[in-house]
Coordinates of C-alpha atoms and ligand atoms in Angstrom, one line a residue:
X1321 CA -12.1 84.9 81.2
X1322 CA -13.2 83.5 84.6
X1323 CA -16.6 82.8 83.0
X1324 CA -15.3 81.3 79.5
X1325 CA -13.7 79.1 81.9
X1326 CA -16.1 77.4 83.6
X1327 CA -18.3 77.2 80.7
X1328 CA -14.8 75.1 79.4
X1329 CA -15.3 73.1 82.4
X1330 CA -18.8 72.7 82.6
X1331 CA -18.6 71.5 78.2
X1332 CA -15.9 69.4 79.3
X1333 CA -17.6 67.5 81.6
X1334 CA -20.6 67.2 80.0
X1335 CA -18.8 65.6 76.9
X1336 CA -17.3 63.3 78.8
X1337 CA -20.8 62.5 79.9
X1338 CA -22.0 61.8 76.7
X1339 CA -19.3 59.6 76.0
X1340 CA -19.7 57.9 79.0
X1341 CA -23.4 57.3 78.8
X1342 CA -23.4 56.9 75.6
X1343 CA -26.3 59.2 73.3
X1344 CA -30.0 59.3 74.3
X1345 CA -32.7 57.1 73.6
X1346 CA -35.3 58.9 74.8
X1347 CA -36.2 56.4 77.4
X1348 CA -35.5 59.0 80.2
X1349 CA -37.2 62.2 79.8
X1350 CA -35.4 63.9 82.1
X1351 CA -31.8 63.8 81.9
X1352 CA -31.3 64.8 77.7
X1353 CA -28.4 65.6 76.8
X1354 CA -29.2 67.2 73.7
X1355 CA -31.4 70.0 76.1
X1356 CA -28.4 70.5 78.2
X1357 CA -25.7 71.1 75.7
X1358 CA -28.4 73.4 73.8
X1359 CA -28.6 75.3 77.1
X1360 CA -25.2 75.3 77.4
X1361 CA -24.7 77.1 74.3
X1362 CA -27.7 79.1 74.7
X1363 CA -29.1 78.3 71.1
X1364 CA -32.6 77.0 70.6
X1365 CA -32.8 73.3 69.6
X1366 CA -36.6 72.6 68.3
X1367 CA -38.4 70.0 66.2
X1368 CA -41.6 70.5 64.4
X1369 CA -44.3 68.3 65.7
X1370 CA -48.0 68.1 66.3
X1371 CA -50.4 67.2 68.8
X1372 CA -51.1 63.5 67.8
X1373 CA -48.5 61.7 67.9
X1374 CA -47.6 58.3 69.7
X1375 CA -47.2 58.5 73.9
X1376 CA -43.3 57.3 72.6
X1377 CA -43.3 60.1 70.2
X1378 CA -44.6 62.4 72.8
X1379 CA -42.1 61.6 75.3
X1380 CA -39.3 62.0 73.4
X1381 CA -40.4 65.5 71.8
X1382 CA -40.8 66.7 75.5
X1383 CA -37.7 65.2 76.9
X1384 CA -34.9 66.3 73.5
X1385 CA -35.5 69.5 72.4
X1386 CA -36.1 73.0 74.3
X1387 CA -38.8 74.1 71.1
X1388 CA -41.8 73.2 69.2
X1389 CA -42.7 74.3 66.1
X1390 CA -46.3 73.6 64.8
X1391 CA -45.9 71.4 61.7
X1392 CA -49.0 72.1 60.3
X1393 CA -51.5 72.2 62.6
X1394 CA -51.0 76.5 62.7
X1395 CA -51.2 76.8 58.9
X1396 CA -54.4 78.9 57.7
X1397 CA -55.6 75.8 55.9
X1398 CA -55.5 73.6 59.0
X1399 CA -57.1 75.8 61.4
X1400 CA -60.1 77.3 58.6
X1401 CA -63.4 76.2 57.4
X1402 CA -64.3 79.6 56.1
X1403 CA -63.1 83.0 56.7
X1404 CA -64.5 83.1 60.5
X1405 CA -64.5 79.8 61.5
X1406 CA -61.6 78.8 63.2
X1407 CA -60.8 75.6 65.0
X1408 CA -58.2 75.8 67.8
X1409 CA -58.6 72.6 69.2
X1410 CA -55.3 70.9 67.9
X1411 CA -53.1 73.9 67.9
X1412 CA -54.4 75.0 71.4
X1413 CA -53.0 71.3 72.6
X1414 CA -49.8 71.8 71.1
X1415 CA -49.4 75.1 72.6
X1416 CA -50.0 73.4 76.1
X1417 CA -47.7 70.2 75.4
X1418 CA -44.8 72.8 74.7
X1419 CA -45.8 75.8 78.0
X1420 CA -46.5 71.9 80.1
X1421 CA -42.7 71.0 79.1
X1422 CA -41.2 74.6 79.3
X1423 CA -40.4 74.8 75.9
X1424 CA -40.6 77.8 73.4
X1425 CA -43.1 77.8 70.8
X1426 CA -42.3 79.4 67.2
X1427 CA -45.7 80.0 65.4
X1428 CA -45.7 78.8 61.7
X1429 CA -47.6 80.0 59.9
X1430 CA -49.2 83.1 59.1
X1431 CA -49.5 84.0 55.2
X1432 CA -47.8 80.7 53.0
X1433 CA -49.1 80.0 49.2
X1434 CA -48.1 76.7 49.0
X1435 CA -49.1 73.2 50.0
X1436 CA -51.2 73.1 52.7
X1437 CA -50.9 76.7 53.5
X1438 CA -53.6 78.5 51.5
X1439 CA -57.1 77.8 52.7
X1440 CA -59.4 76.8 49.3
X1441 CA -62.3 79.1 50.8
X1442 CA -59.8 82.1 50.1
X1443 CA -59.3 81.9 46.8
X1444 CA -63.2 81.3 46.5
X1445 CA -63.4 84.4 48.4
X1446 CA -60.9 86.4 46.3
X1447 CA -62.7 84.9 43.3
X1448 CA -65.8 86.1 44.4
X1449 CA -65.0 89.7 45.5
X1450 CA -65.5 93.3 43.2
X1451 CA -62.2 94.5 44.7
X1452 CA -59.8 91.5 45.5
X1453 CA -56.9 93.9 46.8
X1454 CA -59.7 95.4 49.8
X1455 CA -60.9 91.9 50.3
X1456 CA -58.0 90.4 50.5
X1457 CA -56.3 93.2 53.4
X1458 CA -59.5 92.5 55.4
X1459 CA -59.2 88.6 55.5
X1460 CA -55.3 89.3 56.2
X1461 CA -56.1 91.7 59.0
X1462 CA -58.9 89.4 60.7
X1463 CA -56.7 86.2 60.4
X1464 CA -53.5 88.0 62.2
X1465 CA -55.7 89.7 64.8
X1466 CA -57.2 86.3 66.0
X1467 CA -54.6 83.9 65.7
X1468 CA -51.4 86.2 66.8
X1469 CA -53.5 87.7 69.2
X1470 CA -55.2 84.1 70.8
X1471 CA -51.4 83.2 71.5
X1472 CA -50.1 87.2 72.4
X1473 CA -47.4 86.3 74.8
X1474 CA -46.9 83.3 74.7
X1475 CA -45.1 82.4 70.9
X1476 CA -41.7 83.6 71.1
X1477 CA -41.9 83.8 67.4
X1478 CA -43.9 83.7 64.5
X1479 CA -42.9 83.1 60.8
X1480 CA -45.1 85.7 59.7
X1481 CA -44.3 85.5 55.6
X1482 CA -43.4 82.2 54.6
X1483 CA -41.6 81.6 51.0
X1484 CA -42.8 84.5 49.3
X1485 CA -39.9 84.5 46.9
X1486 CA -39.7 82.2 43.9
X1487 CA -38.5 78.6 44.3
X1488 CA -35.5 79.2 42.2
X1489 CA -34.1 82.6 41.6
X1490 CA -34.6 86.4 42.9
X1491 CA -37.9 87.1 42.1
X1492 CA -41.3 87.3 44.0
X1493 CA -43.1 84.0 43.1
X1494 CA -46.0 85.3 40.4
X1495 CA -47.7 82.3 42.3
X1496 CA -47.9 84.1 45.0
X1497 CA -51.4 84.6 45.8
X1498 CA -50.7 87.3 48.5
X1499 CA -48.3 89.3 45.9
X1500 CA -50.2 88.9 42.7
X1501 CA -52.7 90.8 44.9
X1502 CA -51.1 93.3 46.9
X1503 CA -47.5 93.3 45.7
X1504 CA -44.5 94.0 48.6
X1505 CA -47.2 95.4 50.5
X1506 CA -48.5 92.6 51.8
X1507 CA -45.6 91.7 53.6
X1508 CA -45.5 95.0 55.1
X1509 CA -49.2 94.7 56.2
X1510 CA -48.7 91.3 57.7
X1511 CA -45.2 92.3 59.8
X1512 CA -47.3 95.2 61.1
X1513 CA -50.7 93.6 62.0
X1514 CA -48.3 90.8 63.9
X1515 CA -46.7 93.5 66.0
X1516 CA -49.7 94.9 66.9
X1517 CA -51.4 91.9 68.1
X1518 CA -48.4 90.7 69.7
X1519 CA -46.0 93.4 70.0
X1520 CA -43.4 90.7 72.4
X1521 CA -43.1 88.2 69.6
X1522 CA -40.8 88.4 67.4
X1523 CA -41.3 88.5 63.4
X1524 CA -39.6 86.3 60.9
X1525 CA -39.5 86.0 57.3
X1526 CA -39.2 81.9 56.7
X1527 CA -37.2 81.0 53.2
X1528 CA -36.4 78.1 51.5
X1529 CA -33.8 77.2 49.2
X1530 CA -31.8 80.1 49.4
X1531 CA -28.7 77.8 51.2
X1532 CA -27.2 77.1 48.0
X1533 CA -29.0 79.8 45.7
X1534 CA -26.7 82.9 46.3
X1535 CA -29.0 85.0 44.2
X1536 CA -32.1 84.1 46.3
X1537 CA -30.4 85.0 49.5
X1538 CA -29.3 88.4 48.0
X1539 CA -32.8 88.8 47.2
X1540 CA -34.0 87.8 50.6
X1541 CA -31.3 90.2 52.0
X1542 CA -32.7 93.1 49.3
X1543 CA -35.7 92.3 50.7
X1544 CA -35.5 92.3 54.4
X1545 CA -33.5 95.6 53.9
X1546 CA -36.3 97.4 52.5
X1547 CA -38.7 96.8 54.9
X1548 CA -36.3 98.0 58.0
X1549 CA -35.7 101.0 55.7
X1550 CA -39.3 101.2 55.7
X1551 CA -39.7 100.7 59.8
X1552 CA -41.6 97.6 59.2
X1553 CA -41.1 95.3 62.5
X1554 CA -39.1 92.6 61.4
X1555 CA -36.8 91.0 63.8
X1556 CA -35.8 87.8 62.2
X1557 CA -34.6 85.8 58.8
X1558 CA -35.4 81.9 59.0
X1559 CA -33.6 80.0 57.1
X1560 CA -35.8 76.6 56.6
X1561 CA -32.6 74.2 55.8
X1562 CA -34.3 71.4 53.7
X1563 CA -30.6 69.9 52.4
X1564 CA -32.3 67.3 50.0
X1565 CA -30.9 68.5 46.9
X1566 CA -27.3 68.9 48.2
X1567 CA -25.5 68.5 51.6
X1568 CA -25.2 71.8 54.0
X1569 CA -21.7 73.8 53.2
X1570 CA -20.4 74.9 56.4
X1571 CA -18.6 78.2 55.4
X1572 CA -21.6 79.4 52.8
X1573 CA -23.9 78.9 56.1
X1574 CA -22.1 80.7 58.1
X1575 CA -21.2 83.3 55.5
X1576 CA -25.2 83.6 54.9
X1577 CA -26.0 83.8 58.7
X1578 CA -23.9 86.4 59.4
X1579 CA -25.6 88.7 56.8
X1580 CA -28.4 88.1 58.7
X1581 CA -26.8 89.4 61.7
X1582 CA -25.2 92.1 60.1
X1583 CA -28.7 93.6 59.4
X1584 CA -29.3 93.4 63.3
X1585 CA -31.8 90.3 62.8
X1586 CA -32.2 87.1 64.2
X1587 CA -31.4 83.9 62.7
X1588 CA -32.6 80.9 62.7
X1589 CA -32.5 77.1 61.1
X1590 CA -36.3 76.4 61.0
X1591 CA -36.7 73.4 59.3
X1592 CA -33.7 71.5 59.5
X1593 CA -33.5 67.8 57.6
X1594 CA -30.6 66.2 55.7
X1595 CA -31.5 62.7 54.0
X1596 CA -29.3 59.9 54.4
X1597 CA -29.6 59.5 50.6
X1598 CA -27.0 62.0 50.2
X1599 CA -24.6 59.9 51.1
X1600 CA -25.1 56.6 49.9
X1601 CA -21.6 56.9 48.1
X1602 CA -20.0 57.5 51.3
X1603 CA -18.3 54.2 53.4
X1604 CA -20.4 55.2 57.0
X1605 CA -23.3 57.3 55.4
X1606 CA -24.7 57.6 58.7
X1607 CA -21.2 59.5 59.8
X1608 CA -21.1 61.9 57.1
X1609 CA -24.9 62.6 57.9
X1610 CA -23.4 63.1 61.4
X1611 CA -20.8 65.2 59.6
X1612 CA -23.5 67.4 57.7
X1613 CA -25.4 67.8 60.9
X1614 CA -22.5 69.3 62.7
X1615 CA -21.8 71.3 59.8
X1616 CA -24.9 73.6 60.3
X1617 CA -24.6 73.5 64.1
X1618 CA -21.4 75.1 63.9
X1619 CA -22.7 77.4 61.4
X1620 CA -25.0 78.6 63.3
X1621 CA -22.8 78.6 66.4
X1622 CA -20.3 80.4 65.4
X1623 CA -22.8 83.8 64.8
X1624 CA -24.3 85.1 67.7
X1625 CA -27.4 86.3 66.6
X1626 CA -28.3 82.3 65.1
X1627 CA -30.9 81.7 68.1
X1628 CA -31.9 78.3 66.5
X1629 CA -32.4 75.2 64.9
X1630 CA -35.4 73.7 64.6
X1631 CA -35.5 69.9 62.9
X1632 CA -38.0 69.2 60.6
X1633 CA -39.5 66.1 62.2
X1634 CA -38.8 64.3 65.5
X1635 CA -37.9 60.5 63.8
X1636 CA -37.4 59.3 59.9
X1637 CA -40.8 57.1 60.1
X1638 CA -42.4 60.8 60.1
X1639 CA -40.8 62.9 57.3
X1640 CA -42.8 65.1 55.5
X1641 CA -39.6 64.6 52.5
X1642 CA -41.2 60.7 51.4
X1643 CA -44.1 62.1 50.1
X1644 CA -43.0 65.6 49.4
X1645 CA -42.9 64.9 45.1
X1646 CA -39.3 66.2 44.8
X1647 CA -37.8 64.1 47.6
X1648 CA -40.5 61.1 47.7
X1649 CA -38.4 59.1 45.0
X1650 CA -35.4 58.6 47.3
X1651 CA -37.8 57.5 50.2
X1652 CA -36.9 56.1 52.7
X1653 CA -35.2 59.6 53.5
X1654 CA -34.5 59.0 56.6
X1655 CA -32.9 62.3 57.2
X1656 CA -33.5 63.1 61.3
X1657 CA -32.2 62.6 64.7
X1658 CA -34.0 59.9 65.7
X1659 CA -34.5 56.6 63.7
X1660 CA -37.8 54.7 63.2
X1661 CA -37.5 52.9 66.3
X1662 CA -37.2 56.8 68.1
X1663 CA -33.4 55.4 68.4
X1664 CA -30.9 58.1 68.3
X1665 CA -28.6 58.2 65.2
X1666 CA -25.0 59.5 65.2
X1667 CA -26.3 63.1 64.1
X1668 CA -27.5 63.1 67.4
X1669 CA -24.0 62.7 68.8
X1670 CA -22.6 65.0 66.5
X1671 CA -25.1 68.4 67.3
X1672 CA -24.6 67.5 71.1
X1673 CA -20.4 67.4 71.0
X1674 CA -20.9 70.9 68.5
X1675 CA -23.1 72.5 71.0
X1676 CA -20.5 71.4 74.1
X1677 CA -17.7 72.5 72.1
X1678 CA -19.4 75.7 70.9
X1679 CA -17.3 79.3 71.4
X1680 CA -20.4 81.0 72.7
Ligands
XIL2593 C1 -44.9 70.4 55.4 C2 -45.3 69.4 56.5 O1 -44.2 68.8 57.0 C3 -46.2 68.3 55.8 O2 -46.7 67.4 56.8 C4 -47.3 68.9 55.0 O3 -48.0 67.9 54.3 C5 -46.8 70.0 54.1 O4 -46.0 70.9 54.7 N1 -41.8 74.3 54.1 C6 -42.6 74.7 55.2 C7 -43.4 73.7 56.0 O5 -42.6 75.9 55.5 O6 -44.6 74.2 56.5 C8 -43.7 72.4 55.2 O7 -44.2 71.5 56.1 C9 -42.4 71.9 54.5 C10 -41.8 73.0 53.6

């Protein structure tokens, strides 16, 4: 009781901090007070970023958030020219930006068919080979070896599997290079090599869509269930939170993170974005993107095991959704924390007064 109230005291007087002083810019990179209601409420609040961005850019990502994620620059494609050439160079500096500004770092990722995730040598490779299935295990086991085991202790997580299930629906996507190969398996093979070449990270399973696609969460549930049956080290569900298509529902998020918990995983938000476009109808669209914004915060806050949210870009002149084909007709998107200028927008408020007002 003793402790619940001076946590009361401490979130009220940080609040009325943030009232007084108004939201941050950015400008001073150390006193955010995004990172102190984030620590407050001991959840992880990241951004995906990568090593080349603007000295602004780079100030801002160190000073706001207490986790990176790699945007692209950990994805197979990115760091492959061929099956054993690897080039570490930008990852590496990423790695370093986030250990230099005592952030966490979540690795993303490992095994992903889509977009810039599949390297073009592989499928030459798998093309090429007189038993694909062999093949295929090999490249899998080499490619977690080095890259989970270059950054063994030092990734708090890796999204090991990302999106393997269809884009809409249940089923495995027959896309899927990885499954059309190896079926389930190769989920199973992945988890496990991950463990052993980092056995203190922990191992998520990243899915999209499923925040408004009850049958693809049940699947995703199905899914994670099997493998725990099946002692496979998995010790997390991400959920990636891309709300272009319709705004976050509070309760359903909530509802969905607790089955999450309930199977003793972790949760996370790992690739949070909400366009303004979604509100054009409303009278302060920027408040109702507040609103949304808040909405998944307190989702997330309200289940124990939700350790983060991560937001899919640091400022709406960088969003991967205007040029992403689905999203790129409403561009600009703007659907972050930080405007084009790197100005905080009322979302920023909004996460900040649901993390100092969190029950945890
Ligand atoms: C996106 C990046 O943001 C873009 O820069 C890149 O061109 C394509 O990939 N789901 C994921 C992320 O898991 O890796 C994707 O990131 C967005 C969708």
């Amino acid at each position: 009781m003793q402790s619940f109230l001076a946590r009361l005291t401490a979130g009220s007087l940080l609040f009325g901090l943030v009232l007084i002083t108004g939201c941050s810019d950015g400008s001073d990179a150390t006193n955010s007070s995004l990172v102190d209601a984030a620590r407050l409420a001991a959840l992880d609040v990241g951004v995906a970023f990568d090593d080349g961005a603007s000295a602004p850019r780079r100030t801002l990502a160190a000073a706001e958030f207490t986790s990176i994620t790699a945007e692209n620059s950990m994805k197979w494609a990115r760091l492959t020219s061929g099956p054993d050439d690897y080039d570490f160079e930008a990852a590496d500096t990423l790695v370093e930006f986030a250990e230099a500004n005592g952030q966490r770092v979540r690795g993303h990722t490992l095994f992903w068919h889509r977009l810039n995730g599949l390297p073009d040598w592989l499928l030459e490779e798998l093309g090429a080979a007189s038993d694909p299935a062999t093949r295929l295990r090999g490249l899998m086991i080499n490619h977690v070896s080095t890259v989970v085991g270059r950054y063994a202790g030092r990734l708090a997580q890796w999204d090991v599997v990302n999106e393997p299930l269809a884009i809409v629906g249940g089923e495995f996507d027959p896309e899927n290079i990885f499954f059309a190969v190896l079926g389930e398996a190769y989920i199973d093979l992945a988890l496990l090599e991950a463990h052993t070449a980092d056995p203190s990270a922990e191992l998520f399973i990243n899915e999209t869509f499923t925040e408004f696609q009850p049958d693809k969460f049940d699947a995703l549930i199905a899914l994670a269930r099997r493998l725990l049956d099946r002692g496979v080290p998995l010790h997390g569900l991400g959920l990636q939170g891309h709300f272009f298509l319709q705004a976050p529902d509070q309760e359903v998020l909530r509802d969905q993170l607790a089955r999450i918990a309930a199977l003793g995983l972790k949760a996370e938000i790992t690739e949070l974005d909400i366009p303004l476009s979604l509100f054009s109808g409303a009278v302060d669209p920027l408040a109702a993107q507040a609103q949304a914004y808040a909405a998944v915060f307190n989702a997330c806050l309200s289940v124990t095991l939700c350790s983060g949210i991560t937001v899919w870009g640091l400022d709406d002149a960088n969003t991967w959704l205007d040029s992403f084909a689905l999203s790129a007709p409403n561009a600009p998107n703007r659907p972050l924390l930080f405007d084009a200028e790197l100005q905080a927008k009322p979302a920023y408020d909004s996460i900040v007064q649901a993390l100092v007002g969190s029950p945890r």
